[in-house]
Tab-separated table of C-alpha atoms in Angstrom:
chain	number	residue	atom	x	y	z
A	1	MET	CA	-0.484	0.201	-0.238
A	2	LYS	CA	1.500	3.641	-1.037
A	3	ALA	CA	0.256	5.836	1.652
A	4	HIS	CA	0.420	9.976	1.471
A	5	TYR	CA	1.195	11.443	3.965
A	6	GLY	CA	1.163	15.665	3.504
A	7	TYR	CA	-0.682	17.991	1.797
A	8	LYS	CA	-1.420	20.428	-1.193
A	9	ASP	CA	-1.858	23.483	-0.923
A	10	GLY	CA	-1.274	26.729	-3.482
A	11	SER	CA	2.182	26.514	-3.323
A	12	GLY	CA	2.545	22.921	-4.624
A	13	ASP	CA	2.314	19.377	-3.528
A	14	TYR	CA	3.878	18.454	0.147
A	15	PHE	CA	3.717	14.542	-0.365
A	16	ILE	CA	5.856	11.799	1.758
A	17	VAL	CA	5.118	8.301	-0.027
A	18	ILE	CA	5.543	5.111	2.134
A	19	ASP	CA	5.109	1.927	0.075
A	20	SER	CA	4.282	-0.404	3.084
A	21	ASP	CA	4.720	-3.676	1.213
A	22	LYS	CA	8.234	-2.217	1.082
A	23	CYS	CA	8.245	-1.190	4.604
A	24	ASP	CA	10.348	-3.783	6.985
A	25	GLY	CA	9.690	-1.546	10.054
A	26	CYS	CA	13.587	-1.641	10.597
A	27	GLY	CA	13.349	1.902	11.439
A	28	GLU	CA	16.188	3.319	10.557
A	29	CYS	CA	14.875	6.396	8.954
A	30	ILE	CA	13.522	7.120	12.532
A	31	ASN	CA	17.258	7.550	13.608
A	32	ALA	CA	17.927	9.099	10.077
A	33	CYS	CA	15.326	11.717	10.757
A	34	PRO	CA	16.903	15.164	12.510
A	35	ASN	CA	13.601	16.602	12.755
A	36	GLY	CA	11.732	13.475	13.993
A	37	VAL	CA	9.067	13.379	11.762
A	38	LEU	CA	8.487	9.760	11.359
A	39	GLU	CA	7.587	7.274	13.566
A	40	LEU	CA	6.429	3.404	13.765
A	41	ILE	CA	2.991	2.731	13.997
A	42	LEU	CA	1.232	-0.116	14.234
A	43	ASP	CA	-0.399	-0.822	11.017
A	44	GLU	CA	-4.218	-0.027	11.559
A	45	PHE	CA	-5.382	-0.942	7.833
A	46	ASP	CA	-5.533	-4.498	8.061
A	47	ILE	CA	-6.338	-6.615	11.015
A	48	GLU	CA	-3.369	-8.923	10.883
A	49	GLY	CA	-0.851	-5.874	9.982
A	50	GLY	CA	2.643	-5.668	11.681
A	51	THR	CA	4.338	-2.103	12.089
A	52	MET	CA	4.948	-0.032	9.376
A	53	VAL	CA	6.618	3.596	9.192
A	54	ALA	CA	4.419	6.943	8.949
A	55	VAL	CA	4.499	10.581	9.148
A	56	LYS	CA	3.756	12.043	13.020
A	57	ASP	CA	0.109	13.369	13.075
A	58	GLU	CA	1.794	16.626	14.013
A	59	HIS	CA	3.853	17.218	11.345
A	60	ARG	CA	1.664	16.148	8.795
A	61	LYS	CA	-0.001	19.667	8.043
A	62	LYS	CA	3.167	21.641	8.088
A	63	ILE	CA	5.611	18.768	6.189
A	64	LYS	CA	7.071	21.558	3.746
A	65	TYR	CA	8.572	23.339	6.787
A	66	SER	CA	9.355	20.024	8.760
A	67	CYS	CA	11.542	18.648	5.573
A	68	ALA	CA	13.222	21.584	4.913
A	69	PRO	CA	16.162	21.604	6.792
A	70	CYS	CA	17.114	18.403	4.305
A	71	LYS	CA	16.328	20.153	1.180
A	72	PRO	CA	18.999	22.728	-0.241
A	73	VAL	CA	17.436	25.122	-2.768
A	74	SER	CA	21.103	24.733	-4.866
A	75	GLY	CA	23.326	21.696	-4.817
A	76	GLU	CA	22.751	17.794	-4.716
A	77	ARG	CA	20.031	16.581	-2.453
A	78	LYS	CA	20.833	13.950	0.173
A	79	ILE	CA	17.351	13.157	1.886
A	80	PRO	CA	18.677	10.943	5.333
A	81	CYS	CA	15.600	9.489	5.548
A	82	VAL	CA	15.790	8.162	1.308
A	83	LEU	CA	19.240	7.283	1.825
A	84	SER	CA	18.713	5.288	5.166
A	85	CYS	CA	15.610	3.162	3.484
A	86	ARG	CA	17.489	-0.163	2.595
A	87	THR	CA	13.960	-1.268	0.996
A	88	ASN	CA	13.526	2.253	-1.134
A	89	ALA	CA	10.002	2.266	0.535
A	90	ILE	CA	10.174	6.603	1.201
A	91	THR	CA	9.915	9.030	-1.716
A	92	HIS	CA	8.909	12.431	-1.479
A	93	SER	CA	6.805	14.347	-3.781
A	94	TRP	CA	8.368	17.258	-4.267
B	1	MET	CA	-37.916	40.920	23.757
B	2	SER	CA	-38.770	39.403	20.242
B	3	GLN	CA	-36.364	36.892	18.486
B	4	ILE	CA	-36.644	36.290	15.101
B	5	THR	CA	-36.413	32.511	14.523
B	6	THR	CA	-34.456	31.680	11.323
B	7	GLN	CA	-34.528	28.910	9.291
B	8	GLU	CA	-31.331	26.898	9.532
B	9	TYR	CA	-30.500	25.875	5.778
B	10	TRP	CA	-26.959	24.003	6.348
B	11	ARG	CA	-29.006	21.542	8.824
B	12	TRP	CA	-28.990	18.137	7.336
B	13	PRO	CA	-31.873	15.936	8.357
B	14	GLU	CA	-30.911	12.555	11.452
B	15	TYR	CA	-31.481	8.929	10.140
B	16	ARG	CA	-32.396	5.455	11.173
B	17	TYR	CA	-33.537	2.338	9.435
B	18	THR	CA	-34.010	-1.207	10.112
B	19	VAL	CA	-33.786	-4.113	7.175
B	20	PRO	CA	-37.409	-5.513	7.871
B	21	GLU	CA	-37.814	-8.981	7.886
B	22	LYS	CA	-34.616	-9.794	9.424
B	23	ASP	CA	-33.999	-10.984	13.148
B	24	TRP	CA	-31.017	-10.819	15.052
B	25	HIS	CA	-32.194	-13.982	17.107
B	26	ASN	CA	-30.761	-16.083	14.221
B	27	ALA	CA	-27.706	-14.597	13.465
B	28	LYS	CA	-24.542	-16.415	14.496
B	29	ILE	CA	-22.230	-13.263	14.562
B	30	LEU	CA	-23.439	-10.014	15.842
B	31	THR	CA	-20.880	-7.013	15.039
B	32	ALA	CA	-20.980	-3.124	14.934
B	33	GLY	CA	-19.228	-0.633	12.971
B	34	ILE	CA	-19.196	3.025	14.462
B	35	ASP	CA	-17.771	5.723	12.386
B	36	ILE	CA	-17.310	8.886	14.257
B	37	GLY	CA	-16.735	11.739	11.793
B	38	SER	CA	-16.032	15.371	12.063
B	39	VAL	CA	-19.684	16.339	11.399
B	40	GLY	CA	-21.873	13.390	10.899
B	41	SER	CA	-21.687	10.047	13.129
B	42	LYS	CA	-22.502	6.823	11.688
B	43	ALA	CA	-23.367	3.259	13.422
B	44	ALA	CA	-23.901	0.338	11.185
B	45	VAL	CA	-24.947	-2.877	12.649
B	46	MET	CA	-24.381	-6.156	10.508
B	47	LEU	CA	-26.018	-9.577	10.909
B	48	ASP	CA	-23.587	-12.368	9.306
B	49	GLY	CA	-22.013	-9.774	7.632
B	50	GLU	CA	-25.535	-8.274	6.428
B	51	LEU	CA	-27.042	-4.952	7.161
B	52	TYR	CA	-29.496	-5.018	9.592
B	53	ALA	CA	-29.613	-1.321	11.097
B	54	TYR	CA	-28.427	1.956	11.211
B	55	ALA	CA	-28.778	5.157	12.402
B	56	VAL	CA	-26.884	8.462	11.111
B	57	ILE	CA	-26.535	11.413	13.128
B	58	ARG	CA	-24.375	14.918	13.748
B	59	THR	CA	-21.890	14.755	16.073
B	60	GLY	CA	-21.852	16.318	19.339
B	61	GLY	CA	-19.335	17.842	21.191
B	62	VAL	CA	-18.159	14.714	23.337
B	63	SER	CA	-17.239	11.775	21.105
B	64	GLU	CA	-18.335	9.177	23.676
B	65	GLU	CA	-21.965	10.804	24.434
B	66	THR	CA	-22.505	10.765	20.258
B	67	ALA	CA	-20.904	6.812	19.564
B	68	ILE	CA	-23.702	6.316	22.784
B	69	LYS	CA	-26.254	7.502	21.246
B	70	VAL	CA	-25.376	7.081	17.568
B	71	THR	CA	-25.576	3.353	18.316
B	72	LYS	CA	-29.016	3.057	20.620
B	73	TRP	CA	-31.070	4.969	18.311
B	74	ALA	CA	-29.649	2.476	15.230
B	75	LEU	CA	-30.868	-0.246	17.861
B	76	GLU	CA	-34.097	1.217	18.564
B	77	GLY	CA	-36.738	-0.535	18.138
B	78	THR	CA	-35.352	-3.874	18.006
B	79	ASP	CA	-34.762	-5.693	21.538
B	80	LEU	CA	-30.582	-6.295	20.794
B	81	GLU	CA	-28.522	-4.305	22.795
B	82	ILE	CA	-24.851	-3.404	22.438
B	83	GLU	CA	-23.682	-5.637	25.103
B	84	LYS	CA	-25.004	-8.397	23.065
B	85	ILE	CA	-23.080	-7.567	20.051
B	86	HIS	CA	-20.082	-9.651	19.916
B	87	GLN	CA	-17.311	-7.167	18.222
B	88	VAL	CA	-17.530	-3.223	17.993
B	89	VAL	CA	-14.899	-1.312	15.827
B	90	GLY	CA	-14.806	1.744	15.858
B	91	THR	CA	-12.909	4.768	13.102
B	92	GLY	CA	-12.954	7.680	11.651
B	93	TYR	CA	-11.706	11.042	13.643
B	94	GLY	CA	-13.368	10.558	16.953
B	95	ARG	CA	-12.599	6.156	17.082
B	96	VAL	CA	-10.522	6.650	20.013
B	97	ASN	CA	-13.069	7.915	21.987
B	98	VAL	CA	-15.907	4.862	21.371
B	99	PRO	CA	-15.694	3.835	24.699
B	100	PHE	CA	-17.252	0.069	24.115
B	101	ALA	CA	-15.127	-0.516	20.822
B	102	ASN	CA	-12.891	-3.340	20.718
B	103	ARG	CA	-10.633	-2.363	18.694
B	104	THR	CA	-10.182	1.102	16.015
B	105	ILE	CA	-9.194	0.285	12.355
B	106	THR	CA	-8.431	3.653	10.378
B	107	GLU	CA	-11.490	4.998	8.442
B	108	ILE	CA	-9.272	4.309	5.110
B	109	ALA	CA	-9.646	0.765	5.667
B	110	CYS	CA	-13.376	1.003	6.469
B	111	HIS	CA	-14.051	2.887	3.183
B	112	ALA	CA	-12.415	0.845	0.981
B	113	ARG	CA	-14.288	-2.448	3.185
B	114	GLY	CA	-17.494	-0.893	3.018
B	115	ALA	CA	-17.468	0.899	-0.603
B	116	HIS	CA	-17.005	-2.593	-1.740
B	117	TYR	CA	-20.116	-3.884	0.172
B	118	VAL	CA	-22.567	-0.476	-1.079
B	119	TYR	CA	-21.148	-0.671	-4.845
B	120	GLY	CA	-19.767	-4.420	-5.220
B	121	PRO	CA	-16.533	-5.977	-5.755
B	122	THR	CA	-15.855	-4.189	-8.879
B	123	VAL	CA	-15.203	-0.861	-7.288
B	124	ARG	CA	-11.096	0.096	-7.376
B	125	THR	CA	-11.500	4.690	-6.892
B	126	VAL	CA	-12.999	5.261	-3.462
B	127	LEU	CA	-13.656	8.951	-3.716
B	128	ASP	CA	-14.735	10.019	-0.018
B	129	ILE	CA	-16.102	13.574	0.497
B	130	GLY	CA	-16.527	13.905	4.153
B	131	GLY	CA	-17.358	16.408	6.420
B	132	GLN	CA	-13.781	18.078	7.046
B	133	ASP	CA	-11.840	16.211	4.387
B	134	CYS	CA	-11.617	14.303	1.268
B	135	LYS	CA	-9.955	11.480	0.844
B	136	ALA	CA	-8.799	9.475	-2.824
B	137	ILE	CA	-8.330	5.586	-1.958
B	138	ARG	CA	-7.209	2.577	-4.759
B	139	CYS	CA	-8.329	-0.456	-3.492
B	140	ASP	CA	-8.121	-3.985	-4.975
B	141	GLU	CA	-10.963	-6.643	-5.749
B	142	ARG	CA	-10.791	-7.714	-2.127
B	143	GLY	CA	-11.283	-4.567	-0.365
B	144	LYS	CA	-7.723	-3.783	0.288
B	145	VAL	CA	-6.191	-0.636	0.282
B	146	LEU	CA	-3.741	-0.133	-2.067
B	147	SER	CA	-3.066	3.701	-2.336
B	148	PHE	CA	-4.269	6.490	-0.394
B	149	LEU	CA	-4.204	10.013	0.276
B	150	MET	CA	-5.921	12.358	2.685
B	151	ASN	CA	-6.120	15.909	2.419
B	152	ASP	CA	-7.484	17.461	5.646
B	153	LYS	CA	-5.413	20.291	6.594
B	154	CYS	CA	-8.576	22.604	4.914
B	155	ALA	CA	-12.174	22.705	4.637
B	156	ALA	CA	-13.002	24.077	1.156
B	157	GLY	CA	-14.520	21.100	-1.398
B	158	THR	CA	-15.587	19.471	1.875
B	159	GLY	CA	-19.341	18.991	3.283
B	160	ARG	CA	-18.709	21.863	5.906
B	161	GLY	CA	-17.384	23.900	2.998
B	162	LEU	CA	-20.961	23.048	1.554
B	163	GLU	CA	-23.162	23.745	5.116
B	164	VAL	CA	-21.329	27.061	4.627
B	165	PHE	CA	-22.469	28.283	1.433
B	166	ALA	CA	-26.318	26.854	1.671
B	167	ASP	CA	-26.511	29.217	5.100
B	168	LEU	CA	-24.938	31.929	2.949
B	169	VAL	CA	-27.277	31.855	-0.419
B	170	GLY	CA	-30.520	30.194	1.788
B	171	ILE	CA	-30.775	26.959	0.491
B	172	PRO	CA	-31.721	23.777	1.572
B	173	ILE	CA	-28.194	22.012	1.505
B	174	GLN	CA	-30.275	18.971	0.336
B	175	ASP	CA	-31.357	20.908	-2.420
B	176	LEU	CA	-28.118	22.300	-2.855
B	177	GLY	CA	-26.593	19.978	-5.675
B	178	LYS	CA	-29.531	20.575	-7.913
B	179	VAL	CA	-29.332	24.267	-7.531
B	180	SER	CA	-26.603	24.400	-8.264
B	181	LEU	CA	-26.926	22.408	-11.610
B	182	GLN	CA	-29.933	24.878	-13.136
B	183	VAL	CA	-27.913	27.349	-15.136
B	184	GLU	CA	-27.854	27.256	-18.345
B	185	LYS	CA	-23.866	28.167	-19.181
B	186	GLU	CA	-21.373	26.848	-16.231
B	187	PRO	CA	-19.734	30.385	-14.963
B	188	GLN	CA	-15.947	30.552	-14.044
B	189	PRO	CA	-15.668	28.882	-10.536
B	190	VAL	CA	-14.710	30.789	-7.455
B	191	SER	CA	-11.130	31.017	-7.058
B	192	ASN	CA	-10.562	31.092	-3.316
B	193	THR	CA	-9.628	27.899	-2.042
B	194	CYS	CA	-9.884	28.083	1.503
B	195	VAL	CA	-13.841	28.030	2.840
B	196	VAL	CA	-13.968	31.666	4.258
B	197	PHE	CA	-12.597	33.256	1.258
B	198	ALA	CA	-15.158	31.122	-0.794
B	199	LYS	CA	-17.953	32.250	0.590
B	200	ALA	CA	-16.287	36.078	0.643
B	201	GLU	CA	-16.381	35.875	-2.773
B	202	ALA	CA	-19.171	33.990	-3.050
B	203	LEU	CA	-20.884	36.856	-1.515
B	204	ALA	CA	-19.494	39.671	-3.670
B	205	LEU	CA	-21.071	37.481	-7.043
B	206	LEU	CA	-24.322	38.153	-5.200
B	207	ARG	CA	-23.938	41.634	-4.910
B	208	GLN	CA	-23.101	42.310	-8.199
B	209	GLY	CA	-26.456	40.487	-9.259
B	210	TRP	CA	-25.625	36.791	-9.967
B	211	SER	CA	-29.132	34.800	-9.305
B	212	LYS	CA	-28.334	32.166	-6.909
B	213	GLU	CA	-28.166	29.207	-9.137
B	214	LYS	CA	-25.044	31.038	-10.797
B	215	VAL	CA	-23.138	31.528	-7.847
B	216	ALA	CA	-24.041	27.864	-6.581
B	217	ALA	CA	-22.851	26.787	-10.096
B	218	ALA	CA	-19.208	28.603	-9.812
B	219	TYR	CA	-18.757	27.607	-5.672
B	220	HIS	CA	-19.488	23.722	-7.142
B	221	ALA	CA	-17.429	24.018	-9.757
B	222	ALA	CA	-14.673	25.388	-7.421
B	223	MET	CA	-15.286	22.121	-5.035
B	224	ALA	CA	-14.870	19.644	-8.124
B	225	ASP	CA	-11.738	21.186	-9.195
B	226	ARG	CA	-9.945	20.782	-6.109
B	227	ILE	CA	-11.120	17.306	-5.505
B	228	THR	CA	-10.221	16.086	-8.787
B	229	ASP	CA	-6.737	18.208	-8.666
B	230	LEU	CA	-6.339	15.741	-5.403
B	231	LEU	CA	-7.325	12.290	-7.703
B	232	THR	CA	-4.669	12.686	-10.290
B	233	ARG	CA	-1.794	12.171	-7.595
B	234	VAL	CA	-3.662	8.370	-7.157
B	235	GLY	CA	-5.098	8.076	-9.830
B	236	VAL	CA	-8.453	7.219	-11.134
B	237	SER	CA	-9.228	3.987	-12.635
B	238	LYS	CA	-12.716	1.757	-13.279
B	239	ASP	CA	-14.671	1.674	-11.403
B	240	PHE	CA	-14.721	4.798	-9.982
B	241	VAL	CA	-17.297	5.446	-6.581
B	242	ILE	CA	-18.146	8.355	-4.147
B	243	THR	CA	-18.384	7.713	-0.728
B	244	GLY	CA	-19.621	10.214	2.376
B	245	GLY	CA	-22.100	12.917	2.907
B	246	VAL	CA	-21.481	14.453	-0.252
B	247	SER	CA	-21.728	12.005	-2.687
B	248	LYS	CA	-25.618	12.998	-2.473
B	249	ASN	CA	-24.906	15.761	-3.867
B	250	ASP	CA	-25.563	15.621	-7.499
B	251	GLY	CA	-24.368	18.797	-8.508
B	252	ILE	CA	-20.629	17.671	-7.272
B	253	VAL	CA	-21.250	14.189	-8.689
B	254	GLN	CA	-21.933	15.174	-12.088
B	255	ARG	CA	-19.514	17.702	-12.657
B	256	LEU	CA	-16.602	15.658	-11.361
B	257	SER	CA	-18.115	12.758	-13.575
B	258	ARG	CA	-17.489	15.387	-16.784
B	259	LEU	CA	-13.728	16.573	-15.502
B	260	LEU	CA	-12.242	12.996	-14.673
B	261	ASN	CA	-14.248	11.510	-17.556
B	262	VAL	CA	-15.562	8.052	-15.121
B	263	LYS	CA	-19.741	7.808	-14.552
B	264	PRO	CA	-19.395	6.631	-10.763
B	265	LEU	CA	-21.450	3.789	-10.003
B	266	SER	CA	-25.284	4.253	-8.375
B	267	PRO	CA	-24.713	2.813	-4.603
B	268	LYS	CA	-27.580	0.162	-3.231
B	269	ILE	CA	-27.186	1.285	0.010
B	270	ASP	CA	-26.654	5.013	1.610
B	271	PRO	CA	-23.363	5.732	1.048
B	272	ILE	CA	-23.088	8.052	3.440
B	273	LEU	CA	-22.553	4.803	6.022
B	274	ALA	CA	-19.809	3.171	3.755
B	275	GLY	CA	-17.234	3.731	6.872
B	276	ALA	CA	-19.145	2.363	9.464
B	277	ILE	CA	-20.079	-0.806	7.008
B	278	GLY	CA	-16.731	-1.642	6.438
B	279	ALA	CA	-15.523	-1.232	9.957
B	280	ALA	CA	-18.962	-3.380	11.060
B	281	LEU	CA	-16.884	-5.885	8.566
B	282	PHE	CA	-13.656	-5.669	10.190
B	283	ALA	CA	-15.356	-6.548	13.156
B	284	LYS	CA	-16.511	-9.435	11.485
B	285	ALA	CA	-12.980	-10.954	10.698
B	286	LEU	CA	-12.022	-10.217	14.023
B	287	GLN	CA	-15.104	-12.028	15.387
B	288	GLU	CA	-14.261	-15.031	12.615
B	289	LYS	CA	-10.381	-14.485	13.877
B	290	HIS	CA	-11.789	-15.389	17.578
B	291	LEU	CA	-13.677	-17.869	17.040
B	292	GLY	CA	-11.248	-19.853	15.064
B	293	LEU	CA	-12.945	-19.749	11.615
B	294	ARG	CA	-9.806	-18.034	9.602
């Protein structure tokens, strides 16, 4: 399942997409994120579900600003959570 | 002191229903799904996975009380009591506040599952337009969520926006969709995306002498535009359906089908119940697991 966390407003699309089929719940991205945006949750989508990574509730409506420190306007982008993920389960829409 | 009583145009009717000729005494698995939404609360009681009774009311200030009230009302006239129901699953914004729920499941999973019950297993894209948010969900043939996107940052393009607008133009909310279709030519949509500003803009248009129908059309067109924008990110595949309260608004449904170039299926059951029905179906699966049947 691809979970889109974030929002769309007048200035653009701001979504962190987490593919729960790829995410094995290792939690490396949580350690990598300097802003504490991510958390491990119980998979609420399936009664059989295990754990998966999600964007914390308090960051979902301000993700553009929470993630800003990792997104320089020029130069190479090295987004820690994306780089730390062994299974490539995390993508950013902006 | 004299007072003026004005009609509340935003106020939508609360209702309940029991499916006739069904008896809960013969049922093996009794389940309930309680969907405490931001504006409306829904309860669905199911017997062996078949809808038995339901109720839809407005969410009050205290979610716990609303949960009890809506469930009791759904069971009214039957001699079934909350305690006799085997499994209860809570969903929606207030899902953690259902005191008698055995489990909570996110409304996204419940809407996908419920849409399958309401519209049939051919459903692949579910658009849920609720009171305060809008969700686009892609699912497979079993009703499992494949992809979802929720916009709850802004109330524009939701049921609450329509309530505000109904009050402004003085048209009962149930008739708003039909009224918005009574225009010869579709006007330019209102430009503002925020409910408060869109209302101000609609007011300005009324002052300019636009008819209520024309302003309603502009407002509905803006909402449909916003929702279409959201849907393009997860993609639309057939069959496409709309659930939630706004699915009752023809003005939105027709404009969406025009913009997306797909015709939504027509429901067999009230689509506002999709979340509650989905929760009750999850409750059935839980009970089967509990009994060792699966």
